[in-house]
């Protein structure tokens, strides 16, 4: 039986708060600095490793974090989640995204069906459909193969799948599994749809309309935009569109689509990359085998998140260190810094995952929380970020914890030696240098050139960004955010904070405005 308590009521949190702070500069530059880098590392799935040597922790802090994990019952809460308890209290729903990639606990039946069987059935249907598109059994009306897939969706129906597609595009090309180019339309800004439509051959394009609810204004507007374009090209839209939605949504029973694939209300949009939401576009783009490898990596990482030994559970430890930084050390944000161009949209995905999940001021029962919850998340790939916002990270007045990601090898393998090193070596040299620069700093008499150091970071290191590694990376962050939500006692699976803006926008469009809303509407010529 689990009990849900606010963080500041836990005795272990009190102990953690009183634990002596670690001087990161001394820890990293002292005689045990090198050993620390070797030891403070946990294996992850797919050959990845989570290294937390440059975090502001030592044995005493780690011990206090282990006690916090125990008192907050993180393992038990995860078990309650994957065994089908109503963890999403706000919407009174189960939380089942782990089941899209494996069965961690008991069979869970909901709506009269075994949910694992349901998700597997959707994967099989998608795989069959994708194979038929690739081998020319499913074609356009002229009997020609589709060459492009365009996903229409927003939020979780866009960010995760888009980030995953970009992450694997070059890998798939290099490994001869690239089947179709994918494009994405998300913004209701007409320039988004228009620009994508101008860049493709609509006659050879298949569109994936993705909306769990089937009611999202932006997505339905963009669907009409695309249907108009197909009609104007003399094409039958229903022969060019598939839907990914929940079986209860208005889209589910429509004849407007060539096929429909399903997820359900037990998978939040931001946790849906491993469901049909990511499955359709990724299977069409790279083939079902690549999507299956991606799921395998995620499933392996999920299993590591079950480990009751916190120091061998990368997602749980990452989560706890994040809580320590937020609630004891008082750091307000976290930067996601992948040293991998393929992960260019991964920070944007994590922004939604983290901030929509844990950006909450009430606990899971609607009561107040009087401590900080989710941090502000932002990021960019390195080394580009170094030439942009790292100035503030190194010498600004806020300390921003950093989450680096790096790979020993590139995806494409084409490289050049300039000044005795390859580009890949330069990339990796930079991330190593940054970790040490942030943690250790450098004293200078000229205060303008002085680096205080003491700026914490972690790094996930892998051999190369493969489908398995990407799945593991995704699951790591999903589970980290989940564990943090448990510690903060918030419901990480609803998002009421997005509703008010939607309601007011509808009022503006219906011209039912007054006061400030009316003046802004007039200023924007609506
Ligand atoms: O898939 P849907 O139902 O169109 O929702 C899209 C996105 O909108 C949100 O509900 C926020 O407005 C996200 O949580 C979700 O990912």
Short mmCIF file of C-alpha atoms and ligand atoms in Angstrom, two decimals:
data_model
loop_
_atom_site.label_atom_id
_atom_site.label_comp_id
_atom_site.label_asym_id
_atom_site.label_seq_id
_atom_site.Cartn_x
_atom_site.Cartn_y
_atom_site.Cartn_z
CA UNK A 1 0.00 0.00 0.00
CA UNK A 2 1.53 3.33 -0.99
CA UNK A 3 0.97 6.60 0.79
CA UNK A 4 1.20 9.96 -0.93
CA UNK A 5 2.69 12.81 1.06
CA UNK A 6 4.01 16.24 0.25
CA UNK A 7 7.79 16.34 0.05
CA UNK A 8 8.25 18.73 2.96
CA UNK A 9 6.39 16.42 5.33
CA UNK A 10 9.00 13.67 4.89
CA UNK A 11 11.63 13.22 7.61
CA UNK A 12 14.17 12.13 5.00
CA UNK A 13 13.71 15.44 3.17
CA UNK A 14 14.51 17.26 6.39
CA UNK A 15 17.67 15.16 6.74
CA UNK A 16 18.61 15.81 3.11
CA UNK A 17 18.16 19.56 3.64
CA UNK A 18 20.49 19.46 6.64
CA UNK A 19 23.18 17.35 4.96
CA UNK A 20 26.42 19.23 4.47
CA UNK A 21 26.74 20.78 0.99
CA UNK A 22 29.38 19.41 -1.33
CA UNK A 23 32.07 21.75 -2.61
CA UNK A 24 32.08 20.60 -6.22
CA UNK A 25 35.33 22.38 -7.09
CA UNK A 26 37.18 20.55 -4.32
CA UNK A 27 35.48 17.25 -5.09
CA UNK A 28 36.47 17.39 -8.74
CA UNK A 29 39.94 18.90 -8.40
CA UNK A 30 40.96 17.02 -5.24
CA UNK A 31 42.99 13.81 -5.15
CA UNK A 32 39.85 11.66 -5.58
CA UNK A 33 38.55 13.67 -8.53
CA UNK A 34 39.57 11.18 -11.22
CA UNK A 35 38.30 8.19 -9.20
CA UNK A 36 35.02 9.97 -8.72
CA UNK A 37 34.56 10.30 -12.48
CA UNK A 38 35.14 6.56 -12.85
CA UNK A 39 32.93 5.52 -9.94
CA UNK A 40 29.95 7.84 -10.17
CA UNK A 41 28.59 6.10 -13.23
CA UNK A 42 25.65 3.72 -13.74
CA UNK A 43 25.15 1.49 -16.77
CA UNK A 44 22.01 2.14 -18.79
CA UNK A 45 20.45 0.09 -21.60
CA UNK A 46 21.90 -0.08 -25.12
CA UNK A 47 25.45 0.59 -23.94
CA UNK A 48 24.66 4.00 -22.45
CA UNK A 49 25.94 5.13 -19.05
CA UNK A 50 24.75 7.86 -16.71
CA UNK A 51 27.69 9.69 -15.13
CA UNK A 52 26.96 12.00 -12.20
CA UNK A 53 30.54 12.73 -11.04
CA UNK A 54 30.10 16.44 -11.73
CA UNK A 55 26.94 16.69 -9.63
CA UNK A 56 27.03 18.31 -6.20
CA UNK A 57 26.75 15.00 -4.35
CA UNK A 58 28.93 12.82 -2.16
CA UNK A 59 28.34 9.64 -0.16
CA UNK A 60 26.40 11.51 2.54
CA UNK A 61 24.09 13.25 0.08
CA UNK A 62 23.61 10.02 -1.87
CA UNK A 63 22.75 8.23 1.35
CA UNK A 64 20.14 10.88 2.15
CA UNK A 65 18.73 10.57 -1.38
CA UNK A 66 18.43 6.79 -0.98
CA UNK A 67 16.47 7.34 2.25
CA UNK A 68 14.24 9.87 0.49
CA UNK A 69 13.53 7.33 -2.28
CA UNK A 70 12.57 4.78 0.36
CA UNK A 71 10.33 7.07 2.38
CA UNK A 72 8.68 8.45 -0.77
CA UNK A 73 8.15 4.82 -1.88
CA UNK A 74 9.34 5.52 -5.41
CA UNK A 75 9.69 1.84 -6.34
CA UNK A 76 6.28 0.97 -4.91
CA UNK A 77 4.65 3.92 -6.69
CA UNK A 78 6.17 2.86 -10.00
CA UNK A 79 4.82 -0.66 -9.40
CA UNK A 80 1.37 0.75 -8.62
CA UNK A 81 1.53 2.66 -11.91
CA UNK A 82 2.51 -0.21 -14.18
CA UNK A 83 0.15 -2.60 -12.41
CA UNK A 84 -2.76 -0.39 -13.40
CA UNK A 85 -3.71 1.82 -10.46
CA UNK A 86 -5.40 5.16 -11.17
CA UNK A 87 -2.22 7.23 -10.92
CA UNK A 88 -3.55 10.11 -13.05
CA UNK A 89 -5.85 11.33 -10.26
CA UNK A 90 -6.86 14.56 -12.04
CA UNK A 91 -8.40 12.70 -14.98
CA UNK A 92 -9.07 9.46 -13.06
CA UNK A 93 -7.03 7.42 -15.54
CA UNK A 94 -4.49 4.63 -15.52
CA UNK A 95 -1.00 5.45 -16.84
CA UNK A 96 0.10 2.74 -19.24
CA UNK A 97 2.73 4.08 -21.67
CA UNK A 98 5.30 1.53 -20.43
CA UNK A 99 3.05 -1.21 -21.81
CA UNK A 100 3.63 -0.01 -25.36
CA UNK A 101 7.12 -1.51 -25.05
CA UNK A 102 6.77 -4.34 -22.56
CA UNK A 103 4.99 -5.83 -19.60
CA UNK A 104 6.64 -4.77 -16.35
CA UNK A 105 4.13 -6.28 -13.96
CA UNK A 106 0.72 -7.86 -13.93
CA UNK A 107 -1.61 -8.01 -16.92
CA UNK A 108 -3.82 -4.92 -16.87
CA UNK A 109 -7.34 -5.03 -18.18
CA UNK A 110 -9.22 -1.81 -18.89
CA UNK A 111 -12.32 -1.18 -21.02
CA UNK A 112 -12.71 -4.95 -21.21
CA UNK A 113 -9.38 -5.59 -22.98
CA UNK A 114 -5.89 -6.67 -22.01
CA UNK A 115 -3.99 -3.44 -22.60
CA UNK A 116 -0.63 -4.97 -23.50
CA UNK A 117 -2.37 -7.11 -26.13
CA UNK A 118 -4.16 -4.01 -27.41
CA UNK A 119 -0.91 -2.03 -27.86
CA UNK A 120 0.85 -4.97 -29.50
CA UNK A 121 -2.10 -5.43 -31.87
CA UNK A 122 -1.80 -1.77 -32.93
CA UNK A 123 1.95 -2.21 -33.52
CA UNK A 124 1.28 -5.25 -35.66
CA UNK A 125 -1.40 -3.45 -37.66
CA UNK A 126 0.96 -0.52 -38.20
CA UNK A 127 3.81 -2.84 -39.23
CA UNK A 128 1.56 -4.60 -41.75
CA UNK A 129 0.33 -1.28 -43.13
CA UNK A 130 3.86 0.16 -43.39
CA UNK A 131 5.14 -2.95 -45.15
CA UNK A 132 2.30 -2.71 -47.67
CA UNK A 133 3.11 0.94 -48.33
CA UNK A 134 6.78 0.07 -48.81
CA UNK A 135 6.17 -2.88 -51.12
CA UNK A 136 3.57 -1.05 -53.19
CA UNK A 137 0.46 -2.98 -52.11
CA UNK A 138 -0.95 0.29 -50.80
CA UNK A 139 -0.43 3.10 -53.31
CA UNK A 140 -1.99 6.33 -54.48
CA UNK A 141 -4.96 6.24 -56.87
CA UNK A 142 -2.60 6.08 -59.87
CA UNK A 143 -1.01 2.92 -58.46
CA UNK A 144 2.26 4.73 -57.66
CA UNK A 145 4.22 4.31 -54.44
CA UNK A 146 4.05 6.88 -51.69
CA UNK A 147 7.44 8.52 -51.14
CA UNK A 148 6.73 10.96 -48.30
CA UNK A 149 4.91 10.74 -44.98
CA UNK A 150 3.60 13.91 -43.33
CA UNK A 151 2.54 13.88 -39.68
CA UNK A 152 -0.14 16.41 -38.68
CA UNK A 153 -0.33 16.88 -34.90
CA UNK A 154 0.79 19.17 -32.10
CA UNK A 155 2.29 18.86 -28.60
CA UNK A 156 2.91 15.20 -27.81
CA UNK A 157 1.47 14.28 -31.20
CA UNK A 158 4.36 16.15 -32.81
CA UNK A 159 7.35 16.86 -30.56
CA UNK A 160 8.35 13.33 -29.56
CA UNK A 161 7.81 11.72 -32.97
CA UNK A 162 9.55 14.60 -34.74
CA UNK A 163 12.53 14.47 -32.35
CA UNK A 164 12.75 10.68 -32.81
CA UNK A 165 12.54 10.95 -36.60
CA UNK A 166 15.32 13.53 -36.74
CA UNK A 167 17.39 11.44 -34.33
CA UNK A 168 17.31 8.41 -36.62
CA UNK A 169 17.07 9.93 -40.10
CA UNK A 170 20.79 9.80 -40.85
CA UNK A 171 21.28 6.51 -39.02
CA UNK A 172 18.57 4.92 -41.23
CA UNK A 173 20.09 6.35 -44.41
CA UNK A 174 23.49 5.03 -43.44
CA UNK A 175 22.08 1.60 -42.54
CA UNK A 176 19.88 1.23 -45.65
CA UNK A 177 16.62 1.21 -43.72
CA UNK A 178 15.43 4.62 -44.85
CA UNK A 179 12.07 4.11 -46.57
CA UNK A 180 10.30 7.46 -46.79
CA UNK A 181 11.07 11.05 -45.95
CA UNK A 182 8.94 12.40 -43.10
CA UNK A 183 7.70 15.97 -42.66
CA UNK A 184 5.69 17.47 -39.83
CA UNK A 185 2.92 20.07 -39.71
CA UNK A 186 2.05 21.27 -36.22
CA UNK A 187 1.58 25.03 -35.84
CA UNK A 188 -1.75 26.63 -36.70
CA UNK A 189 0.34 29.36 -38.32
CA UNK A 190 -0.73 28.89 -41.97
CA UNK A 191 2.89 29.31 -43.03
CA UNK A 192 3.74 25.97 -41.38
CA UNK A 193 1.31 23.87 -43.45
CA UNK A 194 1.85 25.97 -46.59
CA UNK A 195 5.62 25.63 -46.43
CA UNK A 196 5.48 21.85 -45.90
CA UNK A 197 2.92 21.41 -48.68
CA UNK A 198 5.05 23.53 -51.01
CA UNK A 199 8.04 21.32 -50.28
CA UNK A 200 6.42 17.95 -51.13
CA UNK A 201 4.78 16.14 -53.98
CA UNK A 202 1.26 15.74 -52.52
CA UNK A 203 0.32 13.07 -55.07
CA UNK A 204 2.96 10.78 -53.57
CA UNK A 205 2.44 11.77 -49.93
CA UNK A 206 0.61 9.96 -47.18
CA UNK A 207 -0.60 12.08 -44.26
CA UNK A 208 -0.83 10.81 -40.68
CA UNK A 209 -3.40 12.79 -38.71
CA UNK A 210 -2.48 12.35 -35.05
CA UNK A 211 -4.73 13.52 -32.26
CA UNK A 212 -5.57 11.49 -29.19
CA UNK A 213 -8.58 13.63 -28.39
CA UNK A 214 -9.56 14.25 -32.00
CA UNK A 215 -10.58 17.76 -30.98
CA UNK A 216 -7.36 19.81 -31.03
CA UNK A 217 -8.06 23.04 -32.91
CA UNK A 218 -4.64 23.34 -34.54
CA UNK A 219 -4.62 19.76 -35.78
CA UNK A 220 -8.15 19.83 -37.18
CA UNK A 221 -7.41 23.15 -38.89
CA UNK A 222 -4.25 21.71 -40.46
CA UNK A 223 -6.18 18.63 -41.56
CA UNK A 224 -8.56 20.90 -43.49
CA UNK A 225 -5.56 22.76 -44.92
CA UNK A 226 -4.12 19.50 -46.22
CA UNK A 227 -7.47 18.22 -47.50
CA UNK A 228 -7.89 21.44 -49.48
CA UNK A 229 -4.44 20.99 -50.99
CA UNK A 230 -5.24 17.39 -51.96
CA UNK A 231 -8.59 18.43 -53.45
CA UNK A 232 -6.97 21.27 -55.39
CA UNK A 233 -4.54 18.73 -56.83
CA UNK A 234 -7.51 16.62 -57.99
CA UNK A 235 -6.82 13.92 -55.40
CA UNK A 236 -9.15 11.98 -53.08
CA UNK A 237 -8.05 12.95 -49.56
CA UNK A 238 -9.38 9.73 -48.03
CA UNK A 239 -6.86 7.77 -50.12
CA UNK A 240 -3.96 9.82 -48.72
CA UNK A 241 -4.73 10.02 -45.02
CA UNK A 242 -4.51 7.74 -42.02
CA UNK A 243 -5.49 8.60 -38.45
CA UNK A 244 -3.89 7.86 -35.11
CA UNK A 245 -6.32 8.57 -32.30
CA UNK A 246 -8.16 7.05 -29.36
CA UNK A 247 -11.10 4.76 -30.11
CA UNK A 248 -13.46 7.16 -28.34
CA UNK A 249 -12.41 10.23 -30.37
CA UNK A 250 -14.59 11.72 -33.13
CA UNK A 251 -11.93 10.69 -35.69
CA UNK A 252 -12.08 7.00 -34.86
CA UNK A 253 -15.10 5.98 -36.88
CA UNK A 254 -14.69 8.39 -39.78
CA UNK A 255 -14.56 7.17 -43.40
CA UNK A 256 -12.17 10.00 -44.21
CA UNK A 257 -9.11 7.80 -43.66
CA UNK A 258 -7.42 4.93 -45.40
CA UNK A 259 -6.79 3.33 -42.01
CA UNK A 260 -6.97 4.24 -38.32
CA UNK A 261 -4.58 3.13 -35.57
CA UNK A 262 -5.30 3.54 -31.91
CA UNK A 263 -3.81 4.61 -28.62
CA UNK A 264 -5.98 5.40 -25.62
CA UNK A 265 -6.61 7.75 -22.72
CA UNK A 266 -4.09 5.89 -20.55
CA UNK A 267 -1.18 7.31 -22.54
CA UNK A 268 -0.52 11.04 -22.16
CA UNK A 269 0.47 12.85 -25.35
CA UNK A 270 3.98 13.61 -24.08
CA UNK A 271 4.46 9.92 -23.19
CA UNK A 272 3.13 8.65 -26.53
CA UNK A 273 6.25 8.35 -28.74
CA UNK A 274 6.35 4.57 -28.21
CA UNK A 275 2.62 4.19 -28.98
CA UNK A 276 0.95 4.39 -32.40
CA UNK A 277 1.60 8.16 -32.21
CA UNK A 278 5.29 7.58 -32.90
CA UNK A 279 4.82 4.11 -34.33
CA UNK A 280 3.00 5.06 -37.52
CA UNK A 281 5.37 7.76 -38.76
CA UNK A 282 8.56 6.01 -37.63
CA UNK A 283 7.52 2.65 -39.11
CA UNK A 284 6.62 4.32 -42.40
CA UNK A 285 9.86 6.32 -42.46
CA UNK A 286 12.33 3.63 -41.36
CA UNK A 287 10.46 0.30 -41.40
CA UNK A 288 8.80 -1.58 -38.51
CA UNK A 289 12.05 -3.33 -37.53
CA UNK A 290 13.69 -0.02 -36.66
CA UNK A 291 10.67 0.98 -34.59
CA UNK A 292 10.82 -2.41 -32.84
CA UNK A 293 14.51 -1.85 -32.00
CA UNK A 294 13.62 1.56 -30.58
CA UNK A 295 10.93 -0.07 -28.38
CA UNK A 296 13.44 -2.71 -27.27
CA UNK A 297 15.84 -0.03 -26.01
CA UNK A 298 13.00 1.68 -24.13
CA UNK A 299 11.85 -1.63 -22.59
CA UNK A 300 15.37 -2.44 -21.39
CA UNK A 301 15.70 0.99 -19.80
CA UNK A 302 12.29 0.58 -18.11
CA UNK A 303 13.57 -2.62 -16.52
CA UNK A 304 16.55 -0.73 -15.06
CA UNK A 305 14.08 1.76 -13.57
CA UNK A 306 12.64 -1.10 -11.50
CA UNK A 307 15.89 -1.57 -9.62
CA UNK A 308 15.29 -1.09 -5.88
CA UNK A 309 18.96 -0.16 -5.49
CA UNK A 310 18.80 3.56 -6.18
CA UNK A 311 22.50 3.72 -7.03
CA UNK A 312 21.92 1.21 -9.83
CA UNK A 313 18.75 2.87 -11.09
CA UNK A 314 19.79 5.72 -13.42
CA UNK A 315 16.38 7.33 -13.88
CA UNK A 316 15.63 7.28 -10.15
CA UNK A 317 19.00 8.69 -9.18
CA UNK A 318 18.83 11.36 -11.88
CA UNK A 319 15.35 12.28 -10.58
CA UNK A 320 16.49 12.47 -6.94
CA UNK A 321 19.54 14.59 -7.74
CA UNK A 322 17.22 16.90 -9.70
CA UNK A 323 14.94 17.22 -6.66
CA UNK A 324 17.95 17.96 -4.45
CA UNK A 325 19.07 20.69 -6.85
CA UNK A 326 15.59 22.18 -7.04
CA UNK A 327 14.42 21.93 -3.44
CA UNK A 328 17.58 22.11 -1.36
CA UNK A 329 20.13 23.92 -3.52
CA UNK A 330 17.44 26.18 -5.03
CA UNK A 331 18.35 25.92 -8.74
CA UNK A 332 15.43 27.03 -10.93
CA UNK A 333 16.12 25.43 -14.31
CA UNK A 334 17.85 22.62 -16.15
CA UNK A 335 19.55 22.75 -19.55
CA UNK A 336 19.50 19.76 -21.91
CA UNK A 337 22.69 19.78 -23.97
CA UNK A 338 23.05 16.90 -26.45
CA UNK A 339 26.40 16.89 -28.25
CA UNK A 340 24.67 15.32 -31.22
CA UNK A 341 23.08 17.20 -34.10
CA UNK A 342 20.64 14.29 -34.54
CA UNK A 343 19.16 15.21 -31.14
CA UNK A 344 18.44 18.77 -32.25
CA UNK A 345 14.74 18.55 -31.24
CA UNK A 346 15.25 16.33 -28.20
CA UNK A 347 15.41 19.33 -25.82
CA UNK A 348 12.09 20.57 -27.24
CA UNK A 349 10.54 17.17 -26.56
CA UNK A 350 11.91 17.15 -23.01
CA UNK A 351 10.56 20.65 -22.50
CA UNK A 352 7.02 19.35 -22.97
CA UNK A 353 7.67 16.07 -21.19
CA UNK A 354 9.05 17.74 -18.07
CA UNK A 355 7.26 21.08 -17.91
CA UNK A 356 3.78 19.82 -18.86
CA UNK A 357 4.17 16.94 -16.40
CA UNK A 358 5.63 18.62 -13.34
CA UNK A 359 4.83 22.32 -13.78
CA UNK A 360 2.22 22.11 -11.01
CA UNK A 361 1.35 24.12 -7.89
CA UNK A 362 -1.13 21.68 -6.39
CA UNK A 363 -0.53 18.13 -5.28
CA UNK A 364 -2.17 15.06 -6.75
CA UNK A 365 -5.21 15.58 -4.52
CA UNK A 366 -5.67 19.27 -5.37
CA UNK A 367 -4.05 20.48 -2.13
CA UNK A 368 -1.29 23.08 -2.09
CA UNK A 369 2.41 22.36 -2.43
CA UNK A 370 4.59 24.94 -0.70
CA UNK A 371 7.89 24.04 -2.35
CA UNK A 372 9.21 24.38 -5.91
CA UNK A 373 8.23 21.64 -8.37
CA UNK A 374 9.34 21.16 -12.01
CA UNK A 375 12.25 23.31 -13.25
CA UNK A 376 12.32 25.36 -16.43
CA UNK A 377 13.78 23.16 -19.17
CA UNK A 378 15.60 24.46 -22.23
CA UNK A 379 18.46 23.38 -24.42
CA UNK A 380 20.27 23.18 -27.73
CA UNK A 381 22.81 20.83 -29.21
CA UNK A 382 26.45 21.42 -28.42
CA UNK A 383 28.70 22.79 -29.67
CA UNK A 384 26.22 25.35 -31.06
CA UNK A 385 24.93 26.26 -27.60
CA UNK A 386 28.49 27.11 -26.53
CA UNK A 387 28.43 30.03 -28.95
CA UNK A 388 25.03 31.16 -27.76
CA UNK A 389 23.89 30.94 -24.11
CA UNK A 390 26.82 29.24 -22.33
CA UNK A 391 28.11 32.66 -21.24
CA UNK A 392 25.24 32.84 -18.74
CA UNK A 393 25.75 29.21 -17.75
CA UNK A 394 29.43 29.84 -16.95
CA UNK A 395 29.33 33.29 -15.40
CA UNK A 396 25.67 34.26 -14.89
CA UNK A 397 24.12 34.88 -11.49
CA UNK A 398 21.96 31.71 -11.59
CA UNK A 399 23.39 28.23 -11.38
CA UNK A 400 21.76 26.04 -14.02
CA UNK A 401 22.22 22.26 -13.69
CA UNK A 402 23.23 20.77 -17.02
CA UNK A 403 22.27 17.47 -18.59
CA UNK A 404 24.84 16.57 -21.26
CA UNK A 405 24.43 13.72 -23.74
CA UNK A 406 27.33 12.54 -25.90
CA UNK A 407 28.31 9.67 -28.21
CA UNK A 408 31.76 8.32 -29.02
CA UNK A 409 30.88 7.78 -32.68
CA UNK A 410 28.95 9.77 -35.25
CA UNK A 411 25.98 8.26 -37.10
CA UNK A 412 27.09 8.78 -40.69
CA UNK A 413 30.79 8.15 -40.18
CA UNK A 414 32.00 10.66 -42.75
CA UNK A 415 34.61 12.83 -41.09
CA UNK A 416 37.67 14.93 -41.73
CA UNK A 417 40.98 15.43 -39.94
CA UNK A 418 41.82 19.07 -39.39
CA UNK A 419 44.62 20.12 -37.02
CA UNK A 420 45.24 16.49 -36.07
CA UNK A 421 41.72 15.65 -34.92
CA UNK A 422 38.44 14.59 -36.48
CA UNK A 423 35.22 16.58 -36.14
CA UNK A 424 33.84 13.83 -33.89
CA UNK A 425 36.91 14.14 -31.65
CA UNK A 426 36.43 17.88 -31.51
CA UNK A 427 32.79 17.41 -30.57
CA UNK A 428 33.65 14.98 -27.77
CA UNK A 429 36.61 17.11 -26.60
CA UNK A 430 34.25 20.00 -26.20
CA UNK A 431 31.77 18.17 -24.02
CA UNK A 432 34.55 16.81 -21.77
CA UNK A 433 36.03 20.31 -21.53
CA UNK A 434 32.68 21.88 -20.68
CA UNK A 435 31.94 19.46 -17.83
CA UNK A 436 35.29 20.28 -16.21
CA UNK A 437 35.07 24.00 -16.93
CA UNK A 438 31.63 24.21 -15.33
CA UNK A 439 32.52 22.09 -12.31
CA UNK A 440 36.07 23.26 -11.58
CA UNK A 441 36.16 26.80 -12.92
CA UNK A 442 39.42 28.79 -13.16
CA UNK A 443 40.58 31.55 -10.90
CA UNK A 444 41.67 34.80 -12.51
CA UNK A 445 42.63 38.09 -10.92
CA UNK A 446 40.58 39.82 -13.57
CA UNK A 447 37.04 39.19 -12.22
CA UNK A 448 35.65 39.46 -15.73
CA UNK A 449 37.70 36.42 -16.71
CA UNK A 450 37.17 34.54 -13.46
CA UNK A 451 35.22 31.25 -13.45
CA UNK A 452 33.80 30.34 -10.04
CA UNK A 453 33.07 26.76 -11.05
CA UNK A 454 30.77 24.68 -8.85
CA UNK A 455 28.26 24.43 -11.69
CA UNK A 456 26.88 20.89 -11.73
CA UNK A 457 26.26 18.64 -14.68
CA UNK A 458 25.65 15.00 -15.55
CA UNK A 459 26.34 13.24 -18.81
CA UNK A 460 24.81 10.26 -20.56
CA UNK A 461 27.51 8.69 -22.74
CA UNK A 462 26.91 6.13 -25.49
CA UNK A 463 28.76 4.43 -28.32
CA UNK A 464 26.47 5.80 -31.02
CA UNK A 465 22.91 7.03 -31.39
CA UNK A 466 21.16 3.86 -32.60
CA UNK A 467 17.41 3.07 -32.41
CA UNK A 468 18.01 1.07 -29.19
CA UNK A 469 20.04 3.89 -27.63
CA UNK A 470 17.36 6.41 -28.57
CA UNK A 471 14.64 4.26 -26.99
CA UNK A 472 16.71 3.96 -23.82
CA UNK A 473 17.31 7.70 -23.73
CA UNK A 474 13.61 8.44 -24.16
CA UNK A 475 12.55 5.99 -21.44
CA UNK A 476 15.22 7.31 -19.07
CA UNK A 477 13.78 10.82 -19.20
CA UNK A 478 10.15 9.64 -19.08
CA UNK A 479 10.94 7.67 -15.94
CA UNK A 480 13.01 10.46 -14.42
CA UNK A 481 10.08 12.88 -14.81
CA UNK A 482 7.69 10.27 -13.37
CA UNK A 483 9.89 9.69 -10.29
CA UNK A 484 10.21 13.43 -9.71
CA UNK A 485 6.43 13.78 -9.89
CA UNK A 486 6.17 11.07 -7.22
CA UNK A 487 8.64 12.91 -4.96
CA UNK A 488 6.86 16.22 -5.41
CA UNK A 489 3.51 14.47 -4.90
CA UNK A 490 2.08 16.04 -8.06
CA UNK A 491 0.08 14.34 -10.79
CA UNK A 492 2.54 14.25 -13.72
CA UNK A 493 -0.10 12.99 -16.13
CA UNK A 494 -2.67 15.75 -16.59
CA UNK A 495 -2.23 19.28 -17.98
CA UNK A 496 -5.07 21.54 -16.86
CA UNK A 497 -2.75 24.53 -17.21
CA UNK A 498 -3.14 24.51 -20.99
CA UNK A 499 -6.94 24.87 -20.93
CA UNK A 500 -7.58 28.54 -20.07
CA UNK A 501 -5.73 29.88 -23.11
CA UNK A 502 -7.68 27.53 -25.38
CA UNK A 503 -11.02 28.73 -23.95
CA UNK A 504 -10.10 32.41 -24.32
CA UNK A 505 -8.88 31.89 -27.91
CA UNK A 506 -12.29 30.39 -28.76
CA UNK A 507 -13.97 33.45 -27.25
CA UNK A 508 -11.79 35.74 -29.36
CA UNK A 509 -12.67 33.82 -32.52
CA UNK A 510 -16.39 34.01 -31.61
CA UNK A 511 -16.01 37.77 -30.97
CA UNK A 512 -17.27 37.31 -27.41
CA UNK A 513 -14.66 39.58 -25.84
CA UNK A 514 -14.53 42.56 -23.54
CA UNK A 515 -11.92 44.47 -21.54
CA UNK A 516 -8.27 43.64 -22.14
CA UNK A 517 -9.12 40.64 -24.32
CA UNK A 518 -11.12 42.85 -26.68
CA UNK A 519 -8.37 45.45 -26.97
CA UNK A 520 -5.71 42.81 -27.71
CA UNK A 521 -8.08 41.21 -30.26
CA UNK A 522 -8.54 44.56 -31.96
CA UNK A 523 -4.80 45.25 -31.93
CA UNK A 524 -4.26 41.91 -33.71
CA UNK A 525 -7.02 42.62 -36.22
CA UNK A 526 -9.15 39.56 -35.42
O1 LIG B 1 -3.20 14.55 -29.35
P1 LIG B 1 -4.09 15.69 -29.04
O2 LIG B 1 -5.33 15.25 -28.31
O3 LIG B 1 -4.45 16.47 -30.29
O4 LIG B 1 -3.36 16.67 -28.04
C1 LIG B 1 -2.19 17.35 -28.40
C2 LIG B 1 -1.51 18.00 -27.22
O5 LIG B 1 -2.37 18.93 -26.60
C3 LIG B 1 -2.20 18.91 -25.20
O6 LIG B 1 -3.34 18.35 -24.65
C4 LIG B 1 -1.97 20.27 -24.62
O7 LIG B 1 -2.83 21.22 -25.15
C5 LIG B 1 -0.98 18.04 -24.97
O8 LIG B 1 -0.96 17.47 -23.73
C6 LIG B 1 -1.10 17.08 -26.10
O9 LIG B 1 0.12 16.44 -26.33
#
